[in-house]
CSV table of C-alpha atoms and ligand atoms in Angstrom, one decimal:
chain,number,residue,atom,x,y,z
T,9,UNK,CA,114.8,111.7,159.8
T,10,UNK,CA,115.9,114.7,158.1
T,11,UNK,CA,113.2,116.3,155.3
T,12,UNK,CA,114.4,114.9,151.7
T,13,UNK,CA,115.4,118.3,150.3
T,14,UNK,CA,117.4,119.4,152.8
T,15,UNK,CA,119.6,116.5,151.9
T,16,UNK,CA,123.0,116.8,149.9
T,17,UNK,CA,123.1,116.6,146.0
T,18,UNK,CA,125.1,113.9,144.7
T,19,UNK,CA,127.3,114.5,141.6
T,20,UNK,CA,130.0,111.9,140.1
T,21,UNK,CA,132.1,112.1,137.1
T,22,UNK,CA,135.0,109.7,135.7
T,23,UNK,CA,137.7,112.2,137.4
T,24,UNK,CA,138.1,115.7,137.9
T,25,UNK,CA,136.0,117.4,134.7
T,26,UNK,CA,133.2,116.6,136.4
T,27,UNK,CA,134.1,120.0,139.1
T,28,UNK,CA,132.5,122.3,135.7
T,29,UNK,CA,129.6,121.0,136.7
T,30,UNK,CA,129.8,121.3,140.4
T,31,UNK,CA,131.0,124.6,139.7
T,32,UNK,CA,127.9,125.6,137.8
T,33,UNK,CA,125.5,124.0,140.2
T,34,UNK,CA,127.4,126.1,143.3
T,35,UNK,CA,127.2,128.9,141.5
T,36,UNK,CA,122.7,128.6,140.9
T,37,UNK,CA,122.3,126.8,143.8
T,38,UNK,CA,124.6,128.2,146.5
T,39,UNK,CA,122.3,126.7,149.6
T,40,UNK,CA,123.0,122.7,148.5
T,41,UNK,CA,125.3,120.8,150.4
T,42,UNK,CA,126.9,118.8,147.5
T,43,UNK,CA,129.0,115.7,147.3
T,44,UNK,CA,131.7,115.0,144.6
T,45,UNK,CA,133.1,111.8,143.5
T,46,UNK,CA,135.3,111.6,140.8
T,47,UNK,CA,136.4,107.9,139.5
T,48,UNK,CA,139.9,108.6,139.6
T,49,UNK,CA,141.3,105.3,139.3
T,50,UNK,CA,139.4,104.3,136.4
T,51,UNK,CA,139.4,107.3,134.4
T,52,UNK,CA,139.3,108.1,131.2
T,53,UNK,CA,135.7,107.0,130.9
T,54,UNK,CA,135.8,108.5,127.4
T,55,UNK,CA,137.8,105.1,126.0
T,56,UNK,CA,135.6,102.6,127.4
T,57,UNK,CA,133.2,100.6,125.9
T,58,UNK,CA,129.6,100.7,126.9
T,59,UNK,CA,129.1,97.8,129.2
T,60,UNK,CA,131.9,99.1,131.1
T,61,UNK,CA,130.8,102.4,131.4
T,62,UNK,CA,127.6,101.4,132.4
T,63,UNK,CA,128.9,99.2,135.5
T,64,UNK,CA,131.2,102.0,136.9
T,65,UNK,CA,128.7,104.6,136.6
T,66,UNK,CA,126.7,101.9,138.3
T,67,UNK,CA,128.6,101.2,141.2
T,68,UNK,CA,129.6,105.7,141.5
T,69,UNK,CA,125.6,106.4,141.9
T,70,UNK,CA,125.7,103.4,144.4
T,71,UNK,CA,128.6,104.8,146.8
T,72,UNK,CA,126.3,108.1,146.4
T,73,UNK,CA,123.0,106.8,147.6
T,74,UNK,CA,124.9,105.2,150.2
T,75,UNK,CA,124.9,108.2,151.3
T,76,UNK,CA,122.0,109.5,151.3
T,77,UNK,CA,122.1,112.1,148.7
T,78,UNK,CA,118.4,113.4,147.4
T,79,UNK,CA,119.3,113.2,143.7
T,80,UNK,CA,122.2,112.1,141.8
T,81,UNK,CA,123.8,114.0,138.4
T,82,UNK,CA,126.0,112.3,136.4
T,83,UNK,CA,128.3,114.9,135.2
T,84,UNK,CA,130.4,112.7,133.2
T,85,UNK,CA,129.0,113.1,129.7
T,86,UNK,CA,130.1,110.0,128.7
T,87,UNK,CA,128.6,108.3,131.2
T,88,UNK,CA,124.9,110.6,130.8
T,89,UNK,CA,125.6,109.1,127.3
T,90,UNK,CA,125.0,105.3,128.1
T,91,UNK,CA,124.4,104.9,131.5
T,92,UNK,CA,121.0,107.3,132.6
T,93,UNK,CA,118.5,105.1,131.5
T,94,UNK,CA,120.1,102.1,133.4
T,95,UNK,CA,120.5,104.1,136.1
T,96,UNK,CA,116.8,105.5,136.5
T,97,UNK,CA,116.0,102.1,136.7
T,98,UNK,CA,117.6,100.7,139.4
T,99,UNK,CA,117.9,103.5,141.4
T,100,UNK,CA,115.7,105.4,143.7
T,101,UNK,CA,116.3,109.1,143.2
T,102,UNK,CA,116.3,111.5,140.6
T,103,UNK,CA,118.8,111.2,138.6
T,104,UNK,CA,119.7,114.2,136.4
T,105,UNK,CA,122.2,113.5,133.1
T,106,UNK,CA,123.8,116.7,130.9
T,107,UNK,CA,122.8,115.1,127.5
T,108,UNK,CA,119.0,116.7,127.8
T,109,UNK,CA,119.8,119.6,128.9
T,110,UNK,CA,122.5,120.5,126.3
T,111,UNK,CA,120.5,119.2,123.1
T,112,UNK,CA,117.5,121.1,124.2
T,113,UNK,CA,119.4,124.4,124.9
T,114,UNK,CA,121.1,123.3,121.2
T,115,UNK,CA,117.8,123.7,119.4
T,116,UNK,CA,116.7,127.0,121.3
T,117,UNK,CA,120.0,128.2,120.2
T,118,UNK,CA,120.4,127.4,116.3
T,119,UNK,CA,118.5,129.1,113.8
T,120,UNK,CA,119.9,126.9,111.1
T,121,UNK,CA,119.2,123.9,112.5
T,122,UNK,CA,122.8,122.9,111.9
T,123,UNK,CA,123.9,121.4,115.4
T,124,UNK,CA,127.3,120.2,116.3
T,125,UNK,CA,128.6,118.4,119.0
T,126,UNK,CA,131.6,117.2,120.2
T,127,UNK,CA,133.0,114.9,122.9
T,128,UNK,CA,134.9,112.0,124.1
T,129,UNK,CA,134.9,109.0,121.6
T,130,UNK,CA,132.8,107.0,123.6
T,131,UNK,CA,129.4,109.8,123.7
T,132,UNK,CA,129.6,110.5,120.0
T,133,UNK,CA,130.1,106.5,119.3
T,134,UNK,CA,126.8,106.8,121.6
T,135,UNK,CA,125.2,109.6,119.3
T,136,UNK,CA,123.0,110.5,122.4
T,137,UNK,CA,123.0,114.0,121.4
T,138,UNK,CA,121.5,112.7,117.6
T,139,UNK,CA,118.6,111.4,119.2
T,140,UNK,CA,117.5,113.6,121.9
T,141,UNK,CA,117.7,116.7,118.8
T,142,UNK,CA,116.1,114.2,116.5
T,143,UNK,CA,113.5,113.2,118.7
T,144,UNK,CA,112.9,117.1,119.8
T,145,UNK,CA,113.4,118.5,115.6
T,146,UNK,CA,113.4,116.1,113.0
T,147,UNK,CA,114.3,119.0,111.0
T,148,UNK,CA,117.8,119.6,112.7
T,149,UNK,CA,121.0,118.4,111.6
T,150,UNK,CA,123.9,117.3,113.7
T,151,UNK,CA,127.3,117.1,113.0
T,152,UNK,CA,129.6,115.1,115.4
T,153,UNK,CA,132.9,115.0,116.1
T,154,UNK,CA,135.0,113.0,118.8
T,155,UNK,CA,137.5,115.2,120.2
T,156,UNK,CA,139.9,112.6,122.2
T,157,UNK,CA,142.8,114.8,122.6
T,158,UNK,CA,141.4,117.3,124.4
T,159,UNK,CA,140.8,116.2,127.4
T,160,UNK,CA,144.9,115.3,128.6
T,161,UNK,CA,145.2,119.0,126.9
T,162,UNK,CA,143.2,120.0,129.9
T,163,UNK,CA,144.6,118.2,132.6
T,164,UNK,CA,147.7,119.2,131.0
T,165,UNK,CA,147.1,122.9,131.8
T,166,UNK,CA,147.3,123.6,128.2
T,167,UNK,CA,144.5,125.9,128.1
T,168,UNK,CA,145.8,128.7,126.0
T,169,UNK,CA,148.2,127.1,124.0
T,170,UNK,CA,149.4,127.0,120.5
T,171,UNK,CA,149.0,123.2,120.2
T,172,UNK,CA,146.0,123.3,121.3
T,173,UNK,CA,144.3,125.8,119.2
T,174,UNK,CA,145.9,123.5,116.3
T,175,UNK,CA,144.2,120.6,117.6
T,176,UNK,CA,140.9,122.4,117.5
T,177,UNK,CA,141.2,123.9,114.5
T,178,UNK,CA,141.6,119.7,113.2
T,179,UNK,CA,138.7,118.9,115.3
T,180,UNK,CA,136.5,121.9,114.6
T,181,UNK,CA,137.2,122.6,111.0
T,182,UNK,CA,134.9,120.1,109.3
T,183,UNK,CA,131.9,120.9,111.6
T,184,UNK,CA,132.8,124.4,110.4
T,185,UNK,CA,132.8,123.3,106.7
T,186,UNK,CA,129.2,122.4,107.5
T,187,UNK,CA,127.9,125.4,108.6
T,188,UNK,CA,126.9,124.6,112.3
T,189,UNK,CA,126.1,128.0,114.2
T,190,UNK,CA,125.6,126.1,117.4
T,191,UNK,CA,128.2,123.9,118.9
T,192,UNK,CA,127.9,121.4,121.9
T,193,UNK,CA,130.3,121.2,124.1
T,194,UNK,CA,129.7,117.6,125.0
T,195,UNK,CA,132.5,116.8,127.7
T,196,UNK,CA,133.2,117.9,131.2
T,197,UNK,CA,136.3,119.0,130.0
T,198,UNK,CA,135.4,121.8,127.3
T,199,UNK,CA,133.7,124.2,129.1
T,200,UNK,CA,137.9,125.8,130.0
T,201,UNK,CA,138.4,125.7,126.5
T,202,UNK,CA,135.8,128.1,125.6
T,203,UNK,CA,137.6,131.1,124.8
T,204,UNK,CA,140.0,129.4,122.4
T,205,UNK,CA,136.9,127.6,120.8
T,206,UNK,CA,135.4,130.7,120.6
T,207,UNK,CA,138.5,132.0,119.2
T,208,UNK,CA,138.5,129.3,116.3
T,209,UNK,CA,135.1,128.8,115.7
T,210,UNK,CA,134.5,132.7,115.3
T,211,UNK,CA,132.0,134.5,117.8
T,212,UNK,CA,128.8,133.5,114.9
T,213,UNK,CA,129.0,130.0,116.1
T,214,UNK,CA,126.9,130.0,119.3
T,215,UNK,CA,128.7,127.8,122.5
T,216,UNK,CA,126.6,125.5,124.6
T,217,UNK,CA,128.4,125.0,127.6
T,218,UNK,CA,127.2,121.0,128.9
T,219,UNK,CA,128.3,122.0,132.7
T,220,UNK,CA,126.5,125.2,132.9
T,221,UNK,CA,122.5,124.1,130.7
T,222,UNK,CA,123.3,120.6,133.2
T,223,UNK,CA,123.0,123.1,136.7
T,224,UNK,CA,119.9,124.8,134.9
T,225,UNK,CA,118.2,122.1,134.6
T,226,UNK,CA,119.2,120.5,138.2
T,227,UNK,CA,117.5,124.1,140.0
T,228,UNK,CA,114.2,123.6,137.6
T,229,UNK,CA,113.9,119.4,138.0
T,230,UNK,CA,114.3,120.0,142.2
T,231,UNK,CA,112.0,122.8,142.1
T,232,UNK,CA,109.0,121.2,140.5
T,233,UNK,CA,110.3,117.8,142.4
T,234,UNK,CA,109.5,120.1,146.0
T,235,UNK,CA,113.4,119.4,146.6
T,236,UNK,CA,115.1,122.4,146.6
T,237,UNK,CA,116.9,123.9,150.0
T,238,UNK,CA,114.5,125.4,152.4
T,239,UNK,CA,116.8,127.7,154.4
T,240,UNK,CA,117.2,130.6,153.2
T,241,UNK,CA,120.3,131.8,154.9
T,242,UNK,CA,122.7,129.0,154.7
T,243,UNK,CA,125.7,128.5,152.5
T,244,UNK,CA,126.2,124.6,151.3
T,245,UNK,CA,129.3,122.8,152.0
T,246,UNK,CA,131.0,120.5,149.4
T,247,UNK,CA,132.7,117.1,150.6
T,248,UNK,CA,134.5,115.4,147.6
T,249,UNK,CA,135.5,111.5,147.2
T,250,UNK,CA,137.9,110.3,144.8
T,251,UNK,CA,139.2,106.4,143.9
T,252,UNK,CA,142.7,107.3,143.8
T,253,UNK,CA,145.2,109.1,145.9
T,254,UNK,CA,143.7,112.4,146.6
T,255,UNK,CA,147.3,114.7,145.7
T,256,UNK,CA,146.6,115.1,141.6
T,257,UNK,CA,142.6,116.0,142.7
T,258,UNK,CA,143.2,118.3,145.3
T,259,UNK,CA,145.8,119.7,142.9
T,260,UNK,CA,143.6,120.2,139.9
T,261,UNK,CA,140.5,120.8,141.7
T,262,UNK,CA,141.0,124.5,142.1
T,263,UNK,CA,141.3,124.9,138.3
T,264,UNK,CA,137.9,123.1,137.7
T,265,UNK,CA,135.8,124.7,140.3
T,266,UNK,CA,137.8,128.5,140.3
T,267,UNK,CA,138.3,128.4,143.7
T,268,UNK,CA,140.0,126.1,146.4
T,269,UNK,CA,137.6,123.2,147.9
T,270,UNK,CA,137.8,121.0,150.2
T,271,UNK,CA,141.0,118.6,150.5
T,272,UNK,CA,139.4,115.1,148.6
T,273,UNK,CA,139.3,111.8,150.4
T,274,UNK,CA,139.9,108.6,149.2
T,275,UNK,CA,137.0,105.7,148.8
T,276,UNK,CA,136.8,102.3,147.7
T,277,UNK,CA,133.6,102.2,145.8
T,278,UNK,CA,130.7,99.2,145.8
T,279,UNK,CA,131.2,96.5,143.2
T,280,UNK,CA,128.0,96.1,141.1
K,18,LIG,N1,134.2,113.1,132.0
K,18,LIG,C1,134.3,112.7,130.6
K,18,LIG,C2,133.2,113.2,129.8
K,18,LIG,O1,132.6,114.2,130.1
K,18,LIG,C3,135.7,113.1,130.0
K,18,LIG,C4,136.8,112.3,130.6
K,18,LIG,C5,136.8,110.8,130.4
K,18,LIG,O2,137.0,110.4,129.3
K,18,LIG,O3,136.5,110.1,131.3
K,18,LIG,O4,132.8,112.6,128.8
């Protein structure tokens, strides 16, 4: 039986966002063999209720361990949001979520105090980012705000356009009103809107990219867990799954990651 860590690392998301992530994790840990599974059929996760999100997050980390991956990271904040606890439960691996990791890179990052955060509708319903800064600072303030329309902006190619800089000045403008210097950006998505929320947020604001304090936090957790590549030489592969037809991933994909991967292949996952 092969030795734990040299075993792939696991990652799902709802859909394709997820890739930030994967992107950030091949970039600090270029030696991991890594499996992708994006949720296609039932994205957006960011729309569903809690139960729901819970039981396909569920049923992604299942298809995972199926097979045999040494730790699982939920890139989907959303699903980090309301499904990690449930998950470390049943499941047994590590299981690494990008809500910890972002609040306490947050704090380290403000010198106000005055945090905000933005994401889908369903993680700021969740206010999972409130809690793990209150629980670290009950000094710290955060200021949410769901942000629903970015996401099809993204897909939508729409990185640098008019529209949306409009739709982020809406979004962003009363966190701004509130005096925030740090922002979360709480959604797999975000992170390729950067410059333009840099752009309207004005460079004092500092940026915490979800995706890229997420792969951090991944290196340090399999470090101290012992589970960290041994081999020295080797260059990881990446093998991606999706729950839809694989033309609109493998199309996107290259966008998310910034370079080509793999061609996708399509899975029908465990039912919970
Ligand atoms: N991956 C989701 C997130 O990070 C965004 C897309 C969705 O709503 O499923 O919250």
């Amino acid at each position: 039986m092969a030795n734990a860590s040299e075993l792939p690392i696991g990652i799902f998301d709802s859909g394709i966002g997820g890739l930030t992530v994967l992107r950030q994790i091949r970039r600090q840990l270029p030696r991991e063999d890594l499996i992708y599974l994006g949720d296609t059929a039932r994205v957006p996760y960011g729309t569903k209720s809690p139960a729901t999100v819970v039981r396909f997050a569920c049923e992604d980390t299942q298809f995972l361990v199926g097979q045999n991956v040494k730790a699982v990271v939920v890139a989907c904040n959303t699903a980090s949001a309301w499904a990690l606890l449930a998950l470390e439960k049943r499941f047994p691996v590590p299981i690494f979520g990008v809500i910890v990791p972002g609040a306490c890179t947050a704090l380290k990052k403000t010198r106000s105090g005055r945090i905000g955060v933005i994401g889908t509708k369903a993680t700021i319903r969740s206010e999972a980012y409130k809690r793990v800064i209150a629980d670290r600072n009950g000094r710290a303030q955060v200021f949410a705000q769901a942000c629903p329309l970015l996401v099809p902006l993204v897909e939508e190619g729409w990185i640098r356009h008019e529209v949306t800089r409009a739709v982020l000045r809406e979004y962003l403008d009363p966190l701004l009103r509130r005096g925030i210097d740090t922002l979360v950006l709480g959604c797999t998505h975000y992170p390729l809107l950067k410059r333009a929320i840099r752009e309207v947020a004005g460079s004092e604001v500092a940026l915490v990219d979800s995706a890229e304090t997420c792969a951090q936090f991944v290196r340090a957790s399999l470090k101290q867990l012992g589970l960290l590549q041994s081999s020295e030489s080797r260059e990881g592969w990446i093998r991606s799954y999706v729950t839809d037809e694989t033309e609109q991933f493998t199309r996107l994909a290259s966008r998310f990651v910034g370079c080509p991967i793999p061609a996708a292949e399509k899975v029908e996952l465990p039912s919970s």
